[in-house]
PDB file of C-alpha atoms in Angstrom:
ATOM      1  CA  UNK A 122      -6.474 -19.075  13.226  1.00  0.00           C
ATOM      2  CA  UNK A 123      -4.813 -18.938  16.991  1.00  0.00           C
ATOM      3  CA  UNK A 124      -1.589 -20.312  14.611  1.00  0.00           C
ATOM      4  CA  UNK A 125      -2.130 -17.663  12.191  1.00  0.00           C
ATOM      5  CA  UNK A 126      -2.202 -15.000  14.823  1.00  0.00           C
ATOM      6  CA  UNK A 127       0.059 -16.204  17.342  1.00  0.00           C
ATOM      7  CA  UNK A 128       2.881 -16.041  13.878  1.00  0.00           C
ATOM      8  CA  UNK A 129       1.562 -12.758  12.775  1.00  0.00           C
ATOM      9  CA  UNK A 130       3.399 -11.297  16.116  1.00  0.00           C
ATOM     10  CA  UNK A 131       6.527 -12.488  15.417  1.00  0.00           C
ATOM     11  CA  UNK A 132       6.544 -11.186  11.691  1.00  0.00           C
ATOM     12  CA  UNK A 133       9.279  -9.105  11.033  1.00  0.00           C
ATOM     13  CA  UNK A 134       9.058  -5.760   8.866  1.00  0.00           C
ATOM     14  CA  UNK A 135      10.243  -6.943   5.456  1.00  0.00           C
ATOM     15  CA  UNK A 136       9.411  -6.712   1.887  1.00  0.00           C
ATOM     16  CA  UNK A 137      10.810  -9.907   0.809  1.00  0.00           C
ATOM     17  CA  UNK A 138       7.848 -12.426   0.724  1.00  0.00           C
ATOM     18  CA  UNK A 139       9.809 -15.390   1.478  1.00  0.00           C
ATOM     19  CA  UNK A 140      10.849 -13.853   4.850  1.00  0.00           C
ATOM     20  CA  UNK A 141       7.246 -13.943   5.734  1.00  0.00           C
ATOM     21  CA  UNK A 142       6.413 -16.959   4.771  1.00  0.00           C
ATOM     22  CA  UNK A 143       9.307 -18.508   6.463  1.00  0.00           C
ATOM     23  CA  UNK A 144       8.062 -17.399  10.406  1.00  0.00           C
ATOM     24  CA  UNK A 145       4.488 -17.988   9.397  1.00  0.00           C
ATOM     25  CA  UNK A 146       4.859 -21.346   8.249  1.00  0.00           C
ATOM     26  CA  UNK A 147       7.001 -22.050  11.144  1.00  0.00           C
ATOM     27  CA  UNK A 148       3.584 -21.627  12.974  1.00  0.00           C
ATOM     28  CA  UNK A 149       1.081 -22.492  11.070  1.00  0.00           C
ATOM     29  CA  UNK A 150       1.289 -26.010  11.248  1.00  0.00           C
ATOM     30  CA  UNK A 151      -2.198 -26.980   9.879  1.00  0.00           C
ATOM     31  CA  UNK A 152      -2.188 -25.493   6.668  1.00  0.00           C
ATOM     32  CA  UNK A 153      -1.139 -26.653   3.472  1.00  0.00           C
ATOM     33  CA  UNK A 154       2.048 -24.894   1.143  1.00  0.00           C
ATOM     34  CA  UNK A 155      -1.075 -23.949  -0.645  1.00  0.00           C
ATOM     35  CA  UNK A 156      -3.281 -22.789   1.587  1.00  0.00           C
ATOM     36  CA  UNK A 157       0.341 -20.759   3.759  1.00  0.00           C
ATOM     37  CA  UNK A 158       1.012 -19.066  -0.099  1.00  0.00           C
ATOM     38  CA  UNK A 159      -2.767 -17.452   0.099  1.00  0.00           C
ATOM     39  CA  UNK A 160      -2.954 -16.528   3.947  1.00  0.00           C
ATOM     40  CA  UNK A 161       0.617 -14.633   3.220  1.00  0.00           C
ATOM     41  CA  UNK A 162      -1.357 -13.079  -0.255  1.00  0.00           C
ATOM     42  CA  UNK A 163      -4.687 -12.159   1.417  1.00  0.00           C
ATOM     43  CA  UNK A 164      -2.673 -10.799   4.782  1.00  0.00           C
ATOM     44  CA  UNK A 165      -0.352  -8.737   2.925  1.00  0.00           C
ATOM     45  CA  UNK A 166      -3.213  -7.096   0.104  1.00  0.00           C
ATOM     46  CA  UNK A 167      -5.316  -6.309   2.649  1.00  0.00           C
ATOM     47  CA  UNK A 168      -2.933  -4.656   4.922  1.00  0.00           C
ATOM     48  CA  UNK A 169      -1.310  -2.508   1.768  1.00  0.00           C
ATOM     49  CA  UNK A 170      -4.791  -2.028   0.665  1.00  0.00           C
ATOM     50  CA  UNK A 171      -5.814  -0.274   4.013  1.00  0.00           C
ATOM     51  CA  UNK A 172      -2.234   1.314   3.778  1.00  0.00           C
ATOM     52  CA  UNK A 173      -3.408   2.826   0.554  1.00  0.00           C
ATOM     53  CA  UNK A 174      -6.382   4.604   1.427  1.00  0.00           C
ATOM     54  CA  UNK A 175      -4.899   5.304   5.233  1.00  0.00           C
ATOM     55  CA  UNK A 176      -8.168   3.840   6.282  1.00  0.00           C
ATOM     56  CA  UNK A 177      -9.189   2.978   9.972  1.00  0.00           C
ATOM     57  CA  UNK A 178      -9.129  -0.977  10.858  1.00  0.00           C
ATOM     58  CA  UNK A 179     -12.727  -0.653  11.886  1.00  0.00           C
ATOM     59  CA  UNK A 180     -13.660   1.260   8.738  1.00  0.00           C
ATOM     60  CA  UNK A 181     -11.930  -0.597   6.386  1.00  0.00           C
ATOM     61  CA  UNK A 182     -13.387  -4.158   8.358  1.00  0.00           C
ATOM     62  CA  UNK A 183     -16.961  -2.495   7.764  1.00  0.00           C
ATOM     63  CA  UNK A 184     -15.917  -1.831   3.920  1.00  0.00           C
ATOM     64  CA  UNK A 185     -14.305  -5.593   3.946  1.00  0.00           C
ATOM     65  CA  UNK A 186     -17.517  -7.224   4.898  1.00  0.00           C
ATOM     66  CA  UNK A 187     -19.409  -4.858   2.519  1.00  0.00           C
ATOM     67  CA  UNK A 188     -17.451  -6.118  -0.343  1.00  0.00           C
ATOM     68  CA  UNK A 189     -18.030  -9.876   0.615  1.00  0.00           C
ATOM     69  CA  UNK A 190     -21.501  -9.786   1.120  1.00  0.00           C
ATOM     70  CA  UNK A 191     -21.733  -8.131  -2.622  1.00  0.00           C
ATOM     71  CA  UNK A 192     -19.879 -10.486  -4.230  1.00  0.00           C
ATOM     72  CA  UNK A 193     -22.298 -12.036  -5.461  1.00  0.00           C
ATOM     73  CA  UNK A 194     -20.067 -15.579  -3.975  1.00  0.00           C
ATOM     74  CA  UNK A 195     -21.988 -17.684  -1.649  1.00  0.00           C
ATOM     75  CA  UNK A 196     -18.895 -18.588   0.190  1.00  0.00           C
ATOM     76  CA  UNK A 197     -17.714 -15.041   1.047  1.00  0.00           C
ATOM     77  CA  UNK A 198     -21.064 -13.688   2.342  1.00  0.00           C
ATOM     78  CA  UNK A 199     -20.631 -14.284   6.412  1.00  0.00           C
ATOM     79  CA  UNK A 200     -23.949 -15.357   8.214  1.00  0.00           C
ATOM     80  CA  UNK A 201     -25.057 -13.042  11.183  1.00  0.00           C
ATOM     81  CA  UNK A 202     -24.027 -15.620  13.681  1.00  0.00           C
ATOM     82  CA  UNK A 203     -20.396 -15.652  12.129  1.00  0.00           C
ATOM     83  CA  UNK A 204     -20.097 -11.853  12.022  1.00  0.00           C
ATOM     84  CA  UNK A 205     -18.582 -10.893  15.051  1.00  0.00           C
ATOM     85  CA  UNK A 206     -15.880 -13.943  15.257  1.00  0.00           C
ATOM     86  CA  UNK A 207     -14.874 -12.936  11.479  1.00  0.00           C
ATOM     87  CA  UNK A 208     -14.571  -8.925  12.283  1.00  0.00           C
ATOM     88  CA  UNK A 209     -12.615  -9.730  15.366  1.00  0.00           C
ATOM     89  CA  UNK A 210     -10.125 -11.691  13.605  1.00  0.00           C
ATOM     90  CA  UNK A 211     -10.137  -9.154  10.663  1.00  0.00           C
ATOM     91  CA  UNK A 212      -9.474  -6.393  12.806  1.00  0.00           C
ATOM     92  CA  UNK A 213      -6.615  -8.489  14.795  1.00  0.00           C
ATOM     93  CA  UNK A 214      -4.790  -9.635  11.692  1.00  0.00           C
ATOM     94  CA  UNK A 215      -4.940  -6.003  10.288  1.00  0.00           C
ATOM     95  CA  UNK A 216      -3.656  -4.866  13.282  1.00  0.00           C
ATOM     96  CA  UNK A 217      -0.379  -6.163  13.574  1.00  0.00           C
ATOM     97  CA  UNK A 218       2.549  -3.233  13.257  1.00  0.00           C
ATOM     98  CA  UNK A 219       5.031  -4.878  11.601  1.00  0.00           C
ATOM     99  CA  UNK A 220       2.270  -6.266   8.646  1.00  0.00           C
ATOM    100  CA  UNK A 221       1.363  -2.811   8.214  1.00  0.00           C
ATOM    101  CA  UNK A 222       4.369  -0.844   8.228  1.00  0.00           C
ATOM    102  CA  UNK A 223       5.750  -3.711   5.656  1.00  0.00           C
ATOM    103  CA  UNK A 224       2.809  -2.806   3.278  1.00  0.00           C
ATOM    104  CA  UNK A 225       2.760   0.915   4.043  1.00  0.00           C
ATOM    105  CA  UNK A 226       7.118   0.277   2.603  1.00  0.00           C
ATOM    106  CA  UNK A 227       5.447  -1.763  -0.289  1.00  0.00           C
ATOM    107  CA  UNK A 228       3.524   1.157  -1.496  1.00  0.00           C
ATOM    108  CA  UNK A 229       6.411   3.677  -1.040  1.00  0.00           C
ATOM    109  CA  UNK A 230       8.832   1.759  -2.513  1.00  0.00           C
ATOM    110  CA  UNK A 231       6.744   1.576  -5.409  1.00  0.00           C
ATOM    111  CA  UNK A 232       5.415   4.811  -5.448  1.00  0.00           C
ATOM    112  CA  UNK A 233       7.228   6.620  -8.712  1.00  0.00           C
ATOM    113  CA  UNK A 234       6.071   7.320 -12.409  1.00  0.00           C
ATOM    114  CA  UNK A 235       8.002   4.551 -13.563  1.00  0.00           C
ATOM    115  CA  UNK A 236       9.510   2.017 -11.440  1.00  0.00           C
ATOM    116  CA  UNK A 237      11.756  -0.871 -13.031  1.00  0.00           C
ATOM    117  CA  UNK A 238      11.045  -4.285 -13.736  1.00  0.00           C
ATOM    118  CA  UNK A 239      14.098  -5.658 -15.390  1.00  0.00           C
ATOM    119  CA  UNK A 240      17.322  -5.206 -17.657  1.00  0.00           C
ATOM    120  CA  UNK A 241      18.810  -6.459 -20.409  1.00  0.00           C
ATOM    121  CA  UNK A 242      21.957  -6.112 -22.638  1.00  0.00           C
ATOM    122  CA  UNK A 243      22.277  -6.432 -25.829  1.00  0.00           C
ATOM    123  CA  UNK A 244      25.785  -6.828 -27.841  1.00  0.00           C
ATOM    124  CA  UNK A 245      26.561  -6.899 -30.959  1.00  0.00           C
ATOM    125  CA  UNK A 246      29.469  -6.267 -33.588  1.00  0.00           C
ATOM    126  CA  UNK A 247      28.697  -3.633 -36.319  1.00  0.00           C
ATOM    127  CA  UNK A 248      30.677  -4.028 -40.260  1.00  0.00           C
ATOM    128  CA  UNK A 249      32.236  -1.023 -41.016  1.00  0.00           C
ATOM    129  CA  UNK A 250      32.842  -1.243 -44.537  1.00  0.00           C
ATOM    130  CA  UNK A 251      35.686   0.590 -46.926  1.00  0.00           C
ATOM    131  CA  UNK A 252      34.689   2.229 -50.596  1.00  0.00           C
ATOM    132  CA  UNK A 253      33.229  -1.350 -52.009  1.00  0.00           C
ATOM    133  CA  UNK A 254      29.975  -2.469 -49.723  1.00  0.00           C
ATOM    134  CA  UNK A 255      30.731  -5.956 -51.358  1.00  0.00           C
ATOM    135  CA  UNK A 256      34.114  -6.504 -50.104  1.00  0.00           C
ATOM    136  CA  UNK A 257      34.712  -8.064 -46.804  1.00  0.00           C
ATOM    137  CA  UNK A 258      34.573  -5.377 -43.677  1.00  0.00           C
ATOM    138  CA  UNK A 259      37.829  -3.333 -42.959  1.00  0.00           C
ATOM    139  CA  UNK A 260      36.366  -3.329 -39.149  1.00  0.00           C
ATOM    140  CA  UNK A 261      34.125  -3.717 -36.462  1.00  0.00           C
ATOM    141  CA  UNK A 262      32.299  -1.588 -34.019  1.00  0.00           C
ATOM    142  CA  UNK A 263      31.394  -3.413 -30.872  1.00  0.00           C
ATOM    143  CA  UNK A 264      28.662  -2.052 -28.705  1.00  0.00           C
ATOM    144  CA  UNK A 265      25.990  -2.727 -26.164  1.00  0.00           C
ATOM    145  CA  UNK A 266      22.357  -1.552 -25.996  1.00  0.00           C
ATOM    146  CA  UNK A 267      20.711  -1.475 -22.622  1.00  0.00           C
ATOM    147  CA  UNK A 268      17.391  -2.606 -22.717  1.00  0.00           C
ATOM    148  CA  UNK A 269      15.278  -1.099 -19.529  1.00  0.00           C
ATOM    149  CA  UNK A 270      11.908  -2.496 -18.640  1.00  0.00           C
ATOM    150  CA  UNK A 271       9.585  -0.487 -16.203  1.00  0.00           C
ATOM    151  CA  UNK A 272       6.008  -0.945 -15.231  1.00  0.00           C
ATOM    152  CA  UNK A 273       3.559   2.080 -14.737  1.00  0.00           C
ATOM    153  CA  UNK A 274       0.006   2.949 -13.928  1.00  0.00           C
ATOM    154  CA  UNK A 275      -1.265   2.101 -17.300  1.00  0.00           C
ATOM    155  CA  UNK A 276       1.122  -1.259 -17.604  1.00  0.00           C
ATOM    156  CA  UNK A 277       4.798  -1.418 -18.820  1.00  0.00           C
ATOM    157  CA  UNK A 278       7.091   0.179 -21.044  1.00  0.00           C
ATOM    158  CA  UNK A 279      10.746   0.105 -22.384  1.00  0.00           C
ATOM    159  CA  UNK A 280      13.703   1.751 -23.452  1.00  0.00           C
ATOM    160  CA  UNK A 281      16.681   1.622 -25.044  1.00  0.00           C
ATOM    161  CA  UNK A 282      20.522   3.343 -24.779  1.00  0.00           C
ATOM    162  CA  UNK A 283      23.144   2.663 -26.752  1.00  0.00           C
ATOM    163  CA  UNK A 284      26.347   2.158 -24.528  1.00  0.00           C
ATOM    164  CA  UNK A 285      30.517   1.197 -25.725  1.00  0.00           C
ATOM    165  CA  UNK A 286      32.618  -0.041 -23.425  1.00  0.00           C
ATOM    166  CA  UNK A 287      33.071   3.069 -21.463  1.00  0.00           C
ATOM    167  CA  UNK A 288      29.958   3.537 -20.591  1.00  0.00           C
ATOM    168  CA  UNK A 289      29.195   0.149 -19.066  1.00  0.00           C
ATOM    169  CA  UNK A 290      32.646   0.542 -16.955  1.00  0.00           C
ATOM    170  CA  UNK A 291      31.072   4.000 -15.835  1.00  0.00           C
ATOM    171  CA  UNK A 292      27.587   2.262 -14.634  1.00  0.00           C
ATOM    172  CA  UNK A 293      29.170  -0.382 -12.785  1.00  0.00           C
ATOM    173  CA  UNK A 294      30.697   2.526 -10.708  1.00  0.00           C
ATOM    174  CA  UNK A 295      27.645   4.358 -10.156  1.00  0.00           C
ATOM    175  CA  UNK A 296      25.883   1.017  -9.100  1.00  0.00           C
ATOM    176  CA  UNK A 297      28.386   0.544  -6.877  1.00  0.00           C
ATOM    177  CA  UNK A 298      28.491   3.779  -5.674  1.00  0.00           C
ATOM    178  CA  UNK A 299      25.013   3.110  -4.550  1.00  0.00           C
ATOM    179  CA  UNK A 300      25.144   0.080  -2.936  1.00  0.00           C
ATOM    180  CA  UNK A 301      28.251   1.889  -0.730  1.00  0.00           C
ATOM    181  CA  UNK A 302      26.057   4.589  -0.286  1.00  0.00           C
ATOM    182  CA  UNK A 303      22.494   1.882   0.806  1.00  0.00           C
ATOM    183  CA  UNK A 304      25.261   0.425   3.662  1.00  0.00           C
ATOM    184  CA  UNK A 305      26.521   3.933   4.632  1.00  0.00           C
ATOM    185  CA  UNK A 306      22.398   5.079   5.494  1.00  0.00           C
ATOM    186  CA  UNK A 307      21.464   1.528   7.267  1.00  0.00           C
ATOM    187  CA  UNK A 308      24.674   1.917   9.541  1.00  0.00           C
ATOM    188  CA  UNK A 309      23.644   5.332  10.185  1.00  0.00           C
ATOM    189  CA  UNK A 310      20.029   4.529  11.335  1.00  0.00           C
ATOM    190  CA  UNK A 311      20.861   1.393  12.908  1.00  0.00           C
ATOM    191  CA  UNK A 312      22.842   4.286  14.982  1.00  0.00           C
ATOM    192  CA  UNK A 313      19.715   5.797  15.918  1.00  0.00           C
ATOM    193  CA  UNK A 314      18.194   2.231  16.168  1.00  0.00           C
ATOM    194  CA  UNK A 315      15.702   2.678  13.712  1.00  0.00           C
ATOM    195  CA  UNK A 316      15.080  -0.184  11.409  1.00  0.00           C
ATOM    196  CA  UNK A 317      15.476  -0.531   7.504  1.00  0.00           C
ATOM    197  CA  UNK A 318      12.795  -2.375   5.647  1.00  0.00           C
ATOM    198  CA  UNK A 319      14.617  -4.801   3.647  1.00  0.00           C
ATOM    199  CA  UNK A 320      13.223  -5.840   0.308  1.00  0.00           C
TER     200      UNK A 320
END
């Protein structure tokens, strides 16, 4: 636990999981790969959990231990002896800024109607065919159908647009223009020395 907490300090503010894991298991010496991967999952859900409901640390360690002790799991109810030892380190670990302005980021960056999971392009060559269907195609039409994957509140979803070669030409530029315009707003706050919370 003094591991645990002494790495927790020296978190950085990131999204990117592996980031975390890297400083913690730097420091946490006595845990397993396995055991590190569900520290990092417990520390981080409970942290964007309180983020969620802007809760209190002492409120939310109250609702915490409520939730154990009605589990219903012998091994999450905390004896009365063990109480205080387990809310202290509760409310140190969910105290941390950097842990909870990461998960506070998690839930913004997240926080849309649709927000996108992956992409996918399709191509293909389309016959176009002169007065006899039977004969061999005068042509073909090549295009490309982008396939967009998003998750939601009620699961995922998908949807498709039909692109030609123009069109893919023209959303390379706008990605680009974005990432140009991502570098352009971290130079400008690193100006101002506030910090970006890389993903």
């Amino acid at each position: 636990m003094s591991e645990l907490l002494s790495a927790a300090e020296e978190v950085p503010v990131s999204l990117n999981r592996e980031t975390i894991r890297k400083v913690i298991s730097s420091k946490v010496t006595s845990a397993t790969s396995e055991e590190l991967d569900k520290l990092i999952h417990v520390l981080l859900t409970l942290n964007a959990t309180r983020g969620h409901f802007d809760a209190p640390v002492p409120e939310f360690v109250d609702d915490v231990l409520d939730a154990m002790a009605q589990s219903g799991r012998k091994e999450l109810v905390v004896s009365a002896d063990k109480e205080k030892e387990v809310r202290d380190r509760l409310t140190r670990l969910l105290s941390f800024d950097s842990l909870r302005t990461a998960s506070k980021a998690m839930h913004l960056r997240t926080d849309h109607e649709r927000v996108f999971y992956y992409a996918r392009v399709l191509t293909d060559a389309r016959p176009v065919y002169g007065a006899d269907p039977s004969s061999t195609p005068s042509a073909f039409v090549i295009s490309h159908t982008l396939k967009l994957n998003f998750s939601k509140d009620d699961g995922f979803g998908e949807f498709f647009i039909a692109l030609d070669k123009d069109d893919v030409e023209y959303l390379k530029d706008v990605l680009d223009r974005a990432q140009q315009k991502e570098e352009s707003l971290k130079k400008t706050f690193e100006m101002v020395n506030i910090p970006v919370v890389e993903s």
